[in-house]
Coordinates of C-alpha atoms in Angstrom, one line a residue:
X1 CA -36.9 53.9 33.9
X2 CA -36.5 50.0 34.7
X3 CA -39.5 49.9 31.4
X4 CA -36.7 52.0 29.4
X5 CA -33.9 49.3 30.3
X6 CA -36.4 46.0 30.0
X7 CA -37.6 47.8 26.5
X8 CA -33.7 48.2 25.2
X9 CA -32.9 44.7 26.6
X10 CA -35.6 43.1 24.5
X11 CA -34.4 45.1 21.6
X12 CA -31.0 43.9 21.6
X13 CA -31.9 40.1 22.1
X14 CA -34.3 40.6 19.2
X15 CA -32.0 41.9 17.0
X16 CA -29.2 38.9 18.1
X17 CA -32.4 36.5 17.3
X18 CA -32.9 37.9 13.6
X19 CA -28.8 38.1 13.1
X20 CA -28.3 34.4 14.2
X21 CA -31.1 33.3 12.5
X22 CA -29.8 34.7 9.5
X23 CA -26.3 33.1 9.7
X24 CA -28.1 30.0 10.4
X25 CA -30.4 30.6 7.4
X26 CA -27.6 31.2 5.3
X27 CA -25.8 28.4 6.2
X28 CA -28.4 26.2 5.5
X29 CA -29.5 27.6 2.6
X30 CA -26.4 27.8 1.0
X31 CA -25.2 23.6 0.6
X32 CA -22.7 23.9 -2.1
X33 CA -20.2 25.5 0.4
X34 CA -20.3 21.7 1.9
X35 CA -20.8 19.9 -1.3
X36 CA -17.4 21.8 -2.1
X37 CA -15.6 21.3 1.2
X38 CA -16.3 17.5 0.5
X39 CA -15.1 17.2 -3.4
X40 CA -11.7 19.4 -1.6
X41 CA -11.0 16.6 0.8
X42 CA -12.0 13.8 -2.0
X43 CA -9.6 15.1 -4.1
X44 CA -6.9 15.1 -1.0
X45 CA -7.3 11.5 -0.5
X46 CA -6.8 11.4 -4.2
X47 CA -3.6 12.8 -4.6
X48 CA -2.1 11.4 -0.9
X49 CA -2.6 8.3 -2.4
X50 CA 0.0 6.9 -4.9
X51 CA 0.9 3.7 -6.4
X52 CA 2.8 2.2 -9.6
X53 CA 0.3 1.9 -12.2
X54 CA 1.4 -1.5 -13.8
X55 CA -0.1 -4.2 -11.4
X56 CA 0.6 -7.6 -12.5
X57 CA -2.1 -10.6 -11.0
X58 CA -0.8 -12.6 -8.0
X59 CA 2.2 -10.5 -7.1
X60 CA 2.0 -8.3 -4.1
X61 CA 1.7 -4.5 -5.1
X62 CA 3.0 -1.4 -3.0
X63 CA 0.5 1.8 -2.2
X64 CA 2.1 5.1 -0.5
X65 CA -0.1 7.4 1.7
X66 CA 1.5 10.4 2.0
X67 CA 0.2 11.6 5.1
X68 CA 1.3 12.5 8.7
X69 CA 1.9 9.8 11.4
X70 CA -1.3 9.4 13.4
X71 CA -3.8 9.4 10.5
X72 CA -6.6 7.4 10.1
X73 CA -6.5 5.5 7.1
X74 CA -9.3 3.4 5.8
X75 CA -9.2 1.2 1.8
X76 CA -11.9 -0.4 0.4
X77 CA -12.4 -2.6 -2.4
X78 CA -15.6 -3.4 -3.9
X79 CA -16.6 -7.5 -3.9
X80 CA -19.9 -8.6 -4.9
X81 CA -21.7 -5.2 -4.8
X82 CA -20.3 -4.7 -1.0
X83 CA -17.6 -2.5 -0.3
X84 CA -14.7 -4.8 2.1
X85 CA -12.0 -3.3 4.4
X86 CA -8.9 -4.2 2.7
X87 CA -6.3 -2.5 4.8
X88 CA -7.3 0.1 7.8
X89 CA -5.0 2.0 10.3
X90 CA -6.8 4.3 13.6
X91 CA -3.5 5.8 13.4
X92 CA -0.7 5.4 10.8
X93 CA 2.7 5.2 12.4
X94 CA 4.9 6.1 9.0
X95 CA 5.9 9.0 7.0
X96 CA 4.8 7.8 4.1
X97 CA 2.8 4.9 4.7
X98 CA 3.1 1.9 2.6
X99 CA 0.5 -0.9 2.5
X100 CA 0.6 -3.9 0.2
X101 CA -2.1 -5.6 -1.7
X102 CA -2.2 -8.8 -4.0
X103 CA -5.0 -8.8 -6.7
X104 CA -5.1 -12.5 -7.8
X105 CA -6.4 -12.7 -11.3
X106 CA -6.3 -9.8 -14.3
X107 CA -8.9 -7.7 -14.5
X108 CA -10.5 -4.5 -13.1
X109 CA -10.5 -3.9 -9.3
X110 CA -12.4 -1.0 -7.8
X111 CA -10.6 0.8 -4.8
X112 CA -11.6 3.6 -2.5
X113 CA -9.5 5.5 -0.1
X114 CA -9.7 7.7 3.0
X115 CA -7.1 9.6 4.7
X116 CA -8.3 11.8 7.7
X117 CA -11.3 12.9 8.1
X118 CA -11.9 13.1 4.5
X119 CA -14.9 10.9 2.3
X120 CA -13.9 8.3 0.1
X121 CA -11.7 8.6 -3.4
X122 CA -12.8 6.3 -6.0
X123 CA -10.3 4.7 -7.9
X124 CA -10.2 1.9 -10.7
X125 CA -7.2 -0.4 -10.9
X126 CA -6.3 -2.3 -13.6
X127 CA -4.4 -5.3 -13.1
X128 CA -2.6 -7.6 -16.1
X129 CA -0.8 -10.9 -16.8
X130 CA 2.2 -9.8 -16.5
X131 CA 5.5 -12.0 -18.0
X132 CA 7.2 -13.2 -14.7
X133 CA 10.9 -14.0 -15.1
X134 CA 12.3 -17.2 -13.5
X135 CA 15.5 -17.7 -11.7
X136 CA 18.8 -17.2 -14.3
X137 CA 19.9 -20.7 -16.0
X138 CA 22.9 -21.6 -18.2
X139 CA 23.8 -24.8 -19.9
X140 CA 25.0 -26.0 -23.6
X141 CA 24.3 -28.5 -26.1
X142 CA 27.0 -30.3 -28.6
X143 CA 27.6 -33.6 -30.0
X144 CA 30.6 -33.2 -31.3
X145 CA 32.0 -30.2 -29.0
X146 CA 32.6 -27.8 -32.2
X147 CA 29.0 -27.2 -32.8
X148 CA 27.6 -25.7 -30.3
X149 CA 24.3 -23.9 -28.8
X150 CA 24.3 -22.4 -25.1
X151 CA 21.1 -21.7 -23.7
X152 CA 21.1 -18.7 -20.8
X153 CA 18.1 -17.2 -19.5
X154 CA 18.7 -13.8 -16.9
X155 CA 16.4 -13.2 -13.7
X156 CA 15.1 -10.7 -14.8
X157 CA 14.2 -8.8 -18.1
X158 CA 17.3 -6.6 -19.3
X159 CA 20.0 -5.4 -22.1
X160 CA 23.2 -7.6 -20.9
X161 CA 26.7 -7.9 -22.3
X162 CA 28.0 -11.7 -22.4
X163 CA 31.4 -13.1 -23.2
X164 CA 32.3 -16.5 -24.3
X165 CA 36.0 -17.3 -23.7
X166 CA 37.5 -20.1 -26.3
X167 CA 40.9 -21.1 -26.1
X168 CA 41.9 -23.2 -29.1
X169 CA 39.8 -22.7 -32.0
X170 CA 40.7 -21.4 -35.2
X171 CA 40.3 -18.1 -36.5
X172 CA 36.8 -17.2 -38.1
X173 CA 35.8 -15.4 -40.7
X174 CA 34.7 -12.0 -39.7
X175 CA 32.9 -9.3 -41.6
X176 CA 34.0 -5.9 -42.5
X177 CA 33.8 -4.2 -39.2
X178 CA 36.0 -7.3 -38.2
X179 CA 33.0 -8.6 -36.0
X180 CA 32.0 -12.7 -36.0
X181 CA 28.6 -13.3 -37.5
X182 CA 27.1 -16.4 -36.1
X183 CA 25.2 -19.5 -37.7
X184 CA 22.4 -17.9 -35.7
X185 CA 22.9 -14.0 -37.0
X186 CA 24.5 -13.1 -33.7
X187 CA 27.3 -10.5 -34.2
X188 CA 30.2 -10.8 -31.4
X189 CA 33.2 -8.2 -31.1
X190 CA 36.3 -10.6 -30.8
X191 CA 39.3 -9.2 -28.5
X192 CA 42.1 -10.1 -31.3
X193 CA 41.4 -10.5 -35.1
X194 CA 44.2 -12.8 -35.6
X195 CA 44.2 -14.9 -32.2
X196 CA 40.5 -14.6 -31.4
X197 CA 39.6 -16.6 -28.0
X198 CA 37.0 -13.6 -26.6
X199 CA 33.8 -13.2 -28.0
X200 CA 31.3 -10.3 -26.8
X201 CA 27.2 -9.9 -27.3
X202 CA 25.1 -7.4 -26.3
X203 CA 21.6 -7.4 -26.9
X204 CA 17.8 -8.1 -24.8
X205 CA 17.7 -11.5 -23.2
X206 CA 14.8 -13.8 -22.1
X207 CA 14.2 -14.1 -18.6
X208 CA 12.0 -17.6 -19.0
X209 CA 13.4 -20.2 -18.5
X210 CA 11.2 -22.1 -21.4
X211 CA 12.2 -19.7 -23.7
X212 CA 15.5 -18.9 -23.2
X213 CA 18.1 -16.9 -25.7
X214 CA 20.3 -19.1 -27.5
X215 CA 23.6 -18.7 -28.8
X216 CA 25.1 -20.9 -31.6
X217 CA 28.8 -21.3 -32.7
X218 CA 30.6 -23.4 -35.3
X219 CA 34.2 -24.0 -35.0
X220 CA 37.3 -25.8 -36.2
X221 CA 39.9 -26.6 -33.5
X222 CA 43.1 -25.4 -33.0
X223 CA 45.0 -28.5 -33.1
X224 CA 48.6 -26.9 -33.5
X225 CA 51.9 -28.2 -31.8
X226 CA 51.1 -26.2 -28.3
X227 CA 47.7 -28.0 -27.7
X228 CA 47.7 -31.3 -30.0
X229 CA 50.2 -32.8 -27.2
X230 CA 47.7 -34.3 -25.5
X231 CA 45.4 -34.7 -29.2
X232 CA 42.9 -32.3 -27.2
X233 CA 42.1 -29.1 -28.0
X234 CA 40.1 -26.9 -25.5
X235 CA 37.0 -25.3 -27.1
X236 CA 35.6 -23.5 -24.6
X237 CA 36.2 -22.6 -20.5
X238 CA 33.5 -20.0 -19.4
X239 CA 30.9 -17.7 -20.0
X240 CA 30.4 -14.2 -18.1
X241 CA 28.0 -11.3 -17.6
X242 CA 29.7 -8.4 -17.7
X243 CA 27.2 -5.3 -18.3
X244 CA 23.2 -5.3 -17.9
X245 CA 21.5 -2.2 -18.7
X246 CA 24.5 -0.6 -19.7
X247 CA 26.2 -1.0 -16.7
X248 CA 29.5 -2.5 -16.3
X249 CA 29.0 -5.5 -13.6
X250 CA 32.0 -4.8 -10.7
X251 CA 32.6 -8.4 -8.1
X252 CA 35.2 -9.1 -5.9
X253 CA 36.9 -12.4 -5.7
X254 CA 38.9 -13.9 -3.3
X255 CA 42.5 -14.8 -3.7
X256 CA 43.8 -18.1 -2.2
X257 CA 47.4 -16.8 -2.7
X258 CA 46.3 -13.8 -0.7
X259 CA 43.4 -14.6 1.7
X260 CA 43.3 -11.1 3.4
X261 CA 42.8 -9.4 -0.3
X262 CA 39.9 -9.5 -2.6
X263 CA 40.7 -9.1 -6.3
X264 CA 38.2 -6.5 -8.0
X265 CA 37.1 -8.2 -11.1
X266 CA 34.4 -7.2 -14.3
X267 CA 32.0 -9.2 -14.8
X268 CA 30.8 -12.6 -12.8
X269 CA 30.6 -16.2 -14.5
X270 CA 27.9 -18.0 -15.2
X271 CA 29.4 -21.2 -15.7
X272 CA 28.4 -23.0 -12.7
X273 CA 29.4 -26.7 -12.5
X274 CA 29.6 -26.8 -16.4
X275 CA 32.5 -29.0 -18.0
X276 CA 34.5 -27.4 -20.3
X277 CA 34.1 -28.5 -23.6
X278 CA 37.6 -30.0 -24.8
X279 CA 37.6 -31.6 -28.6
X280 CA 40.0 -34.9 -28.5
X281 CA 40.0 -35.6 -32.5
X282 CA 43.3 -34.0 -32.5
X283 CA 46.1 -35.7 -33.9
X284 CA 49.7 -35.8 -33.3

């Protein structure tokens, strides 16, 4: 009997020998399972990772990991046939995580990223020269305060709408759609065909301050009985943005008559600490 049991024992472990051995065989034998399970997770790190594809040289640049808080995060970038840990976390603590990197010179830069216990995405970045835009200037230029050219360059590049207020100056020619063409092929809506002090632009300015857009006037004073008084006439008081991109520019202002209420406004000069520009050949 106790041959029977031993005999039926050894059976069993036997056949648990030969059914292991074949799972393990199997496993072994069978790699692209793995090679699969890797590319899967590759891909992950791949599509966790985003970023705005136009990098521009020496400015800082903003990556997204989508992934949960507690992730670690490893990125790469190859130097000299070494990869280099460029930004690493044990265990992100934001959902998304943002990291920032600054690629000095144009060119291409190769990346890899690993979120999790995932391998390494190749990526390759390519990063430009981009036009940088300096801070917004205004001024003018006149030598005898009728012919004039202003010189404005905005922070940034955009569509803007810009008015040019001029008080006393006489009527100008206008075209059929009862719009001022400039010496400088400009075209300006005016606010009043027969009493026109408001002139309005919109187009694509510059936003460098070495090439800025120009804007060139001619005019003949309005030296009538109301302003020749004084044998001045004032040409012009102030220049203002109204619109960039299309969208109407809303400020407040405060109002010394009423210091507890602001005044909503359109618009914001650019003026500054500009002079008006006042023509004194009038005559009496």
């Amino acid at each position: 009997m106790k041959k029977l049991v031993y005999m039926a024992m050894l059976t069993l472990l036997s056949a648990a020998g030969i059914f292991w051995s074949c799972q393990k065989d199997e496993t072994l034998t069978n790699p692209e399972e793995g090679v699969m399970l890797k590319k899967a997770k590759i891909a992950e790190a791949e599509d966790l990772v985003t970023w705005d594809p136009e990098i521009c040289a020496g400015v800082e640049h903003e990556f997204i990991i989508d992934t949960e808080v507690g992730t670690n995060v490893q990125v790469q970038q190859l130097a000299d046939g070494e990869w280099i840990q460029v930004f690493q976390m044990s265990k992100t603590t934001d959902d998304p995580q943002k990291f920032y990197l600054t690629f000095e010179t144009e060119g291409e830069y190769e990346l890899r990223f690993k979120v999790g216990s995932g391998g390494y995405s190749d990526q390759t970045l390519i990063v430009e020269n981009c036009e940088m835009c300096d801070d917004a200037s205004f001024s003018y230029q006149t030598e005898n305060n009728l012919d004039i050219v202003f010189s404005y360059n905005h922070n940034e590049e955009a569509e803007i709408t810009i008015v040019f207020t001029f008080p006393q100056i006489e009527n100008l020619e206008l075209n059929d759609e009862e719009n001022y063409e400039a010496p400088d092929g400009k075209e300006y809506s005016v606010n009043n065909p027969k009493n026109q002090t408001v002139f309005t632009w919109t187009g694509e300015i510059s936003c460098k301050a070495s090439e800025p857009t120009t804007f060139e006037f001619s005019f003949v004073p309005d030296c009538g009985s109301g302003n020749a008084k004084d044998k001045q006439a004032v040409i012009w008081t102030d220049t203002k943005i109204i619109a960039i991109d299309g969208e109407q520019v809303i400020t407040t202002e405060d109002d010394p008559s009423t210091p507890d209420i602001d005044e909503t406004v359109i618009g914001y000069s650019i003026k500054g600490d500009l002079s008006n520009i006042v023509y004194t050949g009038c005559s009496n």
